[in-house]
Coordinates of C-alpha atoms (C1' of nucleotides) and ligand atoms in Angstrom, one line a residue:
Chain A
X182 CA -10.5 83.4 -21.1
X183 CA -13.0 83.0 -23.9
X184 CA -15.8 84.8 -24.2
X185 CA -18.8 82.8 -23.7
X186 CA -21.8 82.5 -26.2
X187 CA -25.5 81.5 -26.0
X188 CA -27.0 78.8 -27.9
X189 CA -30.7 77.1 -28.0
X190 CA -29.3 74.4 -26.1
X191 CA -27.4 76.0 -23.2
X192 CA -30.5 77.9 -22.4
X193 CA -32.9 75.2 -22.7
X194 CA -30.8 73.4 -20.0
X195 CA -30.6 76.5 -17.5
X196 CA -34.2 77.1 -17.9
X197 CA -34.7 73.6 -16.8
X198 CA -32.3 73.7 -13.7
X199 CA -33.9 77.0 -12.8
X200 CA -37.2 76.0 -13.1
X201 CA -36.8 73.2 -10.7
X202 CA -37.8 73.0 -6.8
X203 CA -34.8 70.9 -6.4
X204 CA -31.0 69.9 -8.1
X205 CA -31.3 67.8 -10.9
X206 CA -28.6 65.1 -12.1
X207 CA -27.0 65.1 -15.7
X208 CA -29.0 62.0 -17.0
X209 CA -32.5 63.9 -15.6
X210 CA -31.5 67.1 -17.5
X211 CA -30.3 65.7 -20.5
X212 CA -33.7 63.3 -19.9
X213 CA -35.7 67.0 -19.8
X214 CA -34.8 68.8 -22.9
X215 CA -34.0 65.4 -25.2
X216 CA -34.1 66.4 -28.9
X217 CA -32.4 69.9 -28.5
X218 CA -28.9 68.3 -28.1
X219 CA -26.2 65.5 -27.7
X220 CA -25.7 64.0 -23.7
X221 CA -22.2 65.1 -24.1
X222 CA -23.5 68.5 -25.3
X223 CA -25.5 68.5 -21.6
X224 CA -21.5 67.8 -20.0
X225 CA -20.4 70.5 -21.4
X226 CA -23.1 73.0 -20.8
X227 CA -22.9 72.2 -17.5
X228 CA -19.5 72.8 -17.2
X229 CA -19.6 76.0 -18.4
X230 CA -23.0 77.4 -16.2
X231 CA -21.0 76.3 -13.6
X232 CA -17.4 78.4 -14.6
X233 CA -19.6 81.4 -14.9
X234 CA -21.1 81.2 -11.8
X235 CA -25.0 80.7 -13.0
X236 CA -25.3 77.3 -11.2
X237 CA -23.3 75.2 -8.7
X238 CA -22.9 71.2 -8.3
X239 CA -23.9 69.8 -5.4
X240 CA -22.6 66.4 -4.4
X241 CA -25.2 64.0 -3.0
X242 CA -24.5 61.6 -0.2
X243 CA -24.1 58.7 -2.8
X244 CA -21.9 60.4 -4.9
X245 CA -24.1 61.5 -7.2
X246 CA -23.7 65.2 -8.6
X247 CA -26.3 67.4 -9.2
X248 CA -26.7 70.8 -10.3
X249 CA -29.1 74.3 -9.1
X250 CA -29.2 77.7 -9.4
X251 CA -27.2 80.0 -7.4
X252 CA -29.9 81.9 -6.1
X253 CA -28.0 84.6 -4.0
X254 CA -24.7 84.4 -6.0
X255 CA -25.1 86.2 -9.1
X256 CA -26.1 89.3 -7.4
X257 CA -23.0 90.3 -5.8
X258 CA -21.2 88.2 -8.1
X259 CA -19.6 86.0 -5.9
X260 CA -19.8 82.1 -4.7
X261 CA -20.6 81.6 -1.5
X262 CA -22.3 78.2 -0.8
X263 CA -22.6 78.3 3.0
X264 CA -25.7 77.1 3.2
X265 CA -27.4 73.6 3.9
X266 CA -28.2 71.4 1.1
X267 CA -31.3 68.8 2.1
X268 CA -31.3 64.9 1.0
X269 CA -34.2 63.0 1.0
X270 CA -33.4 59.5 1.7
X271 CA -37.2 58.8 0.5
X272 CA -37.7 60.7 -2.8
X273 CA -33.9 61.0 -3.2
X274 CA -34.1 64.5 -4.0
X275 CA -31.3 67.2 -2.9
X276 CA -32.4 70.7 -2.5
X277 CA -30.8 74.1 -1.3
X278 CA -32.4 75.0 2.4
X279 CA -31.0 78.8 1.8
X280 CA -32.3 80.4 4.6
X281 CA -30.2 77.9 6.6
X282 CA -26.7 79.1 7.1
X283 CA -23.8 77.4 9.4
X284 CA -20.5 79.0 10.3
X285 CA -18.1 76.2 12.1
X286 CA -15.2 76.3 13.6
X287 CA -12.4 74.6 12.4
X288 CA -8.4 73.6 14.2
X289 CA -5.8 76.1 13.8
X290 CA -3.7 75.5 10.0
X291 CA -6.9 74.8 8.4
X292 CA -7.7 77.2 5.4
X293 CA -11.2 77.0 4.8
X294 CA -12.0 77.4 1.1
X295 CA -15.6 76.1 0.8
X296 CA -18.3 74.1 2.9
X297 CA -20.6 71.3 1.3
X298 CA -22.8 70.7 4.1
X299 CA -25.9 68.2 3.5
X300 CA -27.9 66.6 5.6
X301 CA -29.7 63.5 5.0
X302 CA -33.3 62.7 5.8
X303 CA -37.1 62.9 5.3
X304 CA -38.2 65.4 3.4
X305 CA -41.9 67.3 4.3
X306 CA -43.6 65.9 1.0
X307 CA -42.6 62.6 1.9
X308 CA -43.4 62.7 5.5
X309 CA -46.2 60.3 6.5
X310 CA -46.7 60.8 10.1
Chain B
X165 CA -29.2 38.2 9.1
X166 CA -26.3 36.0 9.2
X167 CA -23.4 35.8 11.2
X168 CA -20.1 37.8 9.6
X169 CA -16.8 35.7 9.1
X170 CA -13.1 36.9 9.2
X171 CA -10.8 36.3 6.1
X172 CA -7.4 37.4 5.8
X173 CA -8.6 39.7 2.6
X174 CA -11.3 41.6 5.0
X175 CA -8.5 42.2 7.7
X176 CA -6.2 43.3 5.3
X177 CA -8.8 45.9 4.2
X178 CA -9.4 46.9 7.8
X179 CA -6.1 46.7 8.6
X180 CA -4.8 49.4 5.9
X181 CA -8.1 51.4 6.7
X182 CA -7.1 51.5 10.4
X183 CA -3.2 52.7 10.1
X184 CA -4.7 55.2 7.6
X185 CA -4.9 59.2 8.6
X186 CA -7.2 59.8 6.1
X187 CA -9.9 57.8 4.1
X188 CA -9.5 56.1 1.6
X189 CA -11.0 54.8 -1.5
X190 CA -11.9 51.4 -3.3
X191 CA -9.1 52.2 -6.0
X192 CA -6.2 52.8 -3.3
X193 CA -7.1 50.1 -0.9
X194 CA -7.3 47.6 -3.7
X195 CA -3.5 49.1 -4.6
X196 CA -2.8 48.7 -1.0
X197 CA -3.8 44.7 0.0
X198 CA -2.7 43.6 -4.0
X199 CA -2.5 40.1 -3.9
X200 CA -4.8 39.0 -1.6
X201 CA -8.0 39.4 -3.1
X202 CA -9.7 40.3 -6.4
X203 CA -11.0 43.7 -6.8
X204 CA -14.7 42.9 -6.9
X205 CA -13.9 41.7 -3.4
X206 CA -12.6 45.0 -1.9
X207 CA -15.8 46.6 -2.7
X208 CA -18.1 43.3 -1.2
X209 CA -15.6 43.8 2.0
X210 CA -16.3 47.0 2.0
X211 CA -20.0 46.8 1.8
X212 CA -20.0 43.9 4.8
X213 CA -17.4 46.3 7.0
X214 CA -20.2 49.4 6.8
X215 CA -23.1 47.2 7.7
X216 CA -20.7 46.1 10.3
X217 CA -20.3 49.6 11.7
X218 CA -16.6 48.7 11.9
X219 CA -16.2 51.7 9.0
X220 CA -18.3 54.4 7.5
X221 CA -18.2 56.0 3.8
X222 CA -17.7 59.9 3.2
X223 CA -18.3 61.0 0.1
X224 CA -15.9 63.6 -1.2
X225 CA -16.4 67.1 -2.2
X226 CA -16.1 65.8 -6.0
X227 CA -18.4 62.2 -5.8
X228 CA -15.4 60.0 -4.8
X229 CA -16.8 57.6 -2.3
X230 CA -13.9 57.0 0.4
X231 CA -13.4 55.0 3.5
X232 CA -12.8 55.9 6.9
X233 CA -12.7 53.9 10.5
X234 CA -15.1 54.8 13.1
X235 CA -13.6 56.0 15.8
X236 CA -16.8 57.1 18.2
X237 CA -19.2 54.5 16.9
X238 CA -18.0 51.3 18.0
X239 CA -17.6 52.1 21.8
X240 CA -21.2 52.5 21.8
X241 CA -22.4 51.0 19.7
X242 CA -24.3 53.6 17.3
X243 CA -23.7 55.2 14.1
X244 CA -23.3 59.0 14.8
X245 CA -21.4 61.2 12.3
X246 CA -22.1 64.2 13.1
X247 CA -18.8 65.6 12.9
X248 CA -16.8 67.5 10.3
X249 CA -14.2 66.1 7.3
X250 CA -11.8 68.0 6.0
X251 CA -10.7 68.1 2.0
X252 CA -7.4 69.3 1.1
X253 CA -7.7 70.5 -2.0
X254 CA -3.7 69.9 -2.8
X255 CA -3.5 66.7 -1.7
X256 CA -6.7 65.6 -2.7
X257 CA -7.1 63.4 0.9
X258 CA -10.2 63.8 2.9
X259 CA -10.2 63.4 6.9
X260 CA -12.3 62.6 9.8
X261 CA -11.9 66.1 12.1
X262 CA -13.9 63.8 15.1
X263 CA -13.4 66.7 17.3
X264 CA -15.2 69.5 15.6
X265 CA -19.0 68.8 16.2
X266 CA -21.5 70.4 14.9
X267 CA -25.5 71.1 15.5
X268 CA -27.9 72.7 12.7
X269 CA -31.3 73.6 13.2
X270 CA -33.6 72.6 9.7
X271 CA -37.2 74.5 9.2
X272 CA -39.6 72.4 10.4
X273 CA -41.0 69.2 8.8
X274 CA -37.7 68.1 7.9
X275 CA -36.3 64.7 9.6
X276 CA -32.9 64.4 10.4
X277 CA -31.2 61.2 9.8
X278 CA -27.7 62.3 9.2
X279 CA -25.1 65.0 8.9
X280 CA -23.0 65.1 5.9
X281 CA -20.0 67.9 6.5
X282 CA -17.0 68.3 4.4
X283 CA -15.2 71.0 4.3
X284 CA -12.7 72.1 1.0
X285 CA -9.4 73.9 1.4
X286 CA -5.9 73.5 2.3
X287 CA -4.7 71.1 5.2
X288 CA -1.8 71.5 6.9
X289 CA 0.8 69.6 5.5
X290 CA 0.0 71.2 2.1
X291 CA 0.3 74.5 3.6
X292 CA 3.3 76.5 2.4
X293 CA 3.2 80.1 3.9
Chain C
dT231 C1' -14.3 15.5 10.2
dA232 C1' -18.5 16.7 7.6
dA233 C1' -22.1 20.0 6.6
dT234 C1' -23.7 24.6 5.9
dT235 C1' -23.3 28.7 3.7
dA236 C1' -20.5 33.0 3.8
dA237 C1' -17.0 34.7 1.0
dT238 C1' -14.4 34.6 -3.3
dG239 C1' -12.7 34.7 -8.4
dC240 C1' -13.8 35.7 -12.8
dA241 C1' -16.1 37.4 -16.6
dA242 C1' -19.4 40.2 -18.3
dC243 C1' -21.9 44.1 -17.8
dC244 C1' -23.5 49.1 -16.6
dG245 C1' -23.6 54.0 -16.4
dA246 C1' -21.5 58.5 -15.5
dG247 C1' -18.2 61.1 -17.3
dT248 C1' -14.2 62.2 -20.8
dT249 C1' -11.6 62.8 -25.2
dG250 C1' -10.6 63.6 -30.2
dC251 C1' -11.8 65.4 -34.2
dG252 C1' -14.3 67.0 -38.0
dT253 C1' -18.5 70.0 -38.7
dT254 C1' -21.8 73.6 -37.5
dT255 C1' -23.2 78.1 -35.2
dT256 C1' -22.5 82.2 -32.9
dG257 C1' -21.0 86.9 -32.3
dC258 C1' -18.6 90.5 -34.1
dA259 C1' -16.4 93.3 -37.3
dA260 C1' -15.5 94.7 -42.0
Chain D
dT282 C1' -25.2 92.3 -45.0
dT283 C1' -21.4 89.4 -45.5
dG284 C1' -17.1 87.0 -43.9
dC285 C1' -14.3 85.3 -40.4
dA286 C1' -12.4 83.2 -36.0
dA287 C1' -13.4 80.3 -32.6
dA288 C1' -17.0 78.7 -29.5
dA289 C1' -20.1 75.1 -29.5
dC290 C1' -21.6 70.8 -31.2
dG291 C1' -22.3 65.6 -32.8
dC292 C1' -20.6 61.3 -32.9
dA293 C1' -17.8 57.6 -31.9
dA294 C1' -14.7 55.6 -28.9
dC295 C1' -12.9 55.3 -24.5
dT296 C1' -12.1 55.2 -19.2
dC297 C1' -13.2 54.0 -14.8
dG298 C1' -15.8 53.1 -10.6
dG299 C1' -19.1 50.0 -9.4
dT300 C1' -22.5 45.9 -10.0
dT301 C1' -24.2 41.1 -11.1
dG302 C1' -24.4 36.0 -11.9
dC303 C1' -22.6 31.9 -11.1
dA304 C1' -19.6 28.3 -10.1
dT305 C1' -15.9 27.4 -6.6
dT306 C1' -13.5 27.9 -2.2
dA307 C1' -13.0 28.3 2.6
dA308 C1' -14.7 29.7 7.5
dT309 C1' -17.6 28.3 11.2
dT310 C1' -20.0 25.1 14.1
dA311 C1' -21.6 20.7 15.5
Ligands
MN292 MN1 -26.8 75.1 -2.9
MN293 MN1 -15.9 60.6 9.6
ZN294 ZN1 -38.6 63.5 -0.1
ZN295 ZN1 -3.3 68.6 1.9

DNA sequence: TAATTAATGCAACCGAGTTGCGTTTTGCAA
DNA sequence: TTGCAAAACGCAACTCGGTTGCATTAATTA
């Protein structure tokens, strides 16, 4: 495998996806740091954060993919997403609920590689009670 | 609202979604009912057969919407899916696992609408051992 | 059988994501 | 510091799942 490098643009988007509360979409990051780079540029970079393990997609209940840190991965260097991911059916935003972990149970001659589990709702901010 | 009608092209959808063990998508169930509809059609069926609650959508681990029939929901009449789908990551095919039911608990605040939970790795058939 | 309108066909469009290829940068070593 | 290999990039073209508008067809019901 090739070594990889570190350019102005590549950190420019992981500062972005780090910075935010919640997962953010290609078109919103390459919408973010507009002027440093080409949308396909934005692709790529996000292909590559995510083959060195500094972010992971998460797939949203429409289909849509979206992208966050991995905030407990990098320290022991491994890529366990067994946590709940949170989708606000209001503000449409997806977010990592960490704390939140689920171990199920599955039928014999399963072989469980990984578990996307979200659940759809209403967010607290956009609660109006 | 108005009133639903049967075509031959909607039961043909239904039809191939019903003899199906797995879900399936817009592209393969157009493939499947060829001839008896235009393609624009297979997605408008499908639309009409989810408001229906005759079949609900699962998105896939990698943004592929696909289409599975509900087997719970229509006894009773309600829309729960709180169950698990598998993803084979050999054969690519997504299924409902009806019997494996799970319950989360979410931090408080949050309102639970629906349960969204697939989980990757190898089914089965694709197992080689 | 006639009227109402749900459902369809078709063409055009949209947007996320991909590919090819020539050019620019990065990281490292001389 | 400079030179080099290849990683990263820009740009144009393309693919493909899905949507929209509108005129036409066909299912229901009286
Ligand atoms: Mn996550
Ligand atoms: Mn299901
Ligand atoms: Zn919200
Ligand atoms: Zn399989």
């Amino acid at each position: 495998m090739s070594l990889p490098r570190n350019t102005k643009a590549k950190q420019a988007v992981l500062d972005e996806i780090n910075r935010s509360t919640y997962a953010l979409s290609q078109p919103e990051l390459f919408e973010r740091v507009k002027g440093t780079c080409d949308r396909v540029t934005v692709y790529r970079i996000l292909d590559r954060l995510v083959a060195e393990n500094k972010i992971h997609r998460i797939v949203n209940v429409d289909g849509t993919l979206n992208y966050a840190a991995c905030i407990q991965c990098d320290t022991h260097n491994m890529h366990a997403h067994d946590h709940l991911h949170f989708s606000c059916i209001e503000c449409k935003k997806i977010e990592c609920l960490s704390e939140q972990s689920v171990q199920v149970q599955l039928p014999s001659h399963y072989q469980i590689k990984e578990l996307f589990l979200t659940i759809s709702g209403i967010c607290p901010t956009c609660q109006v009670d």
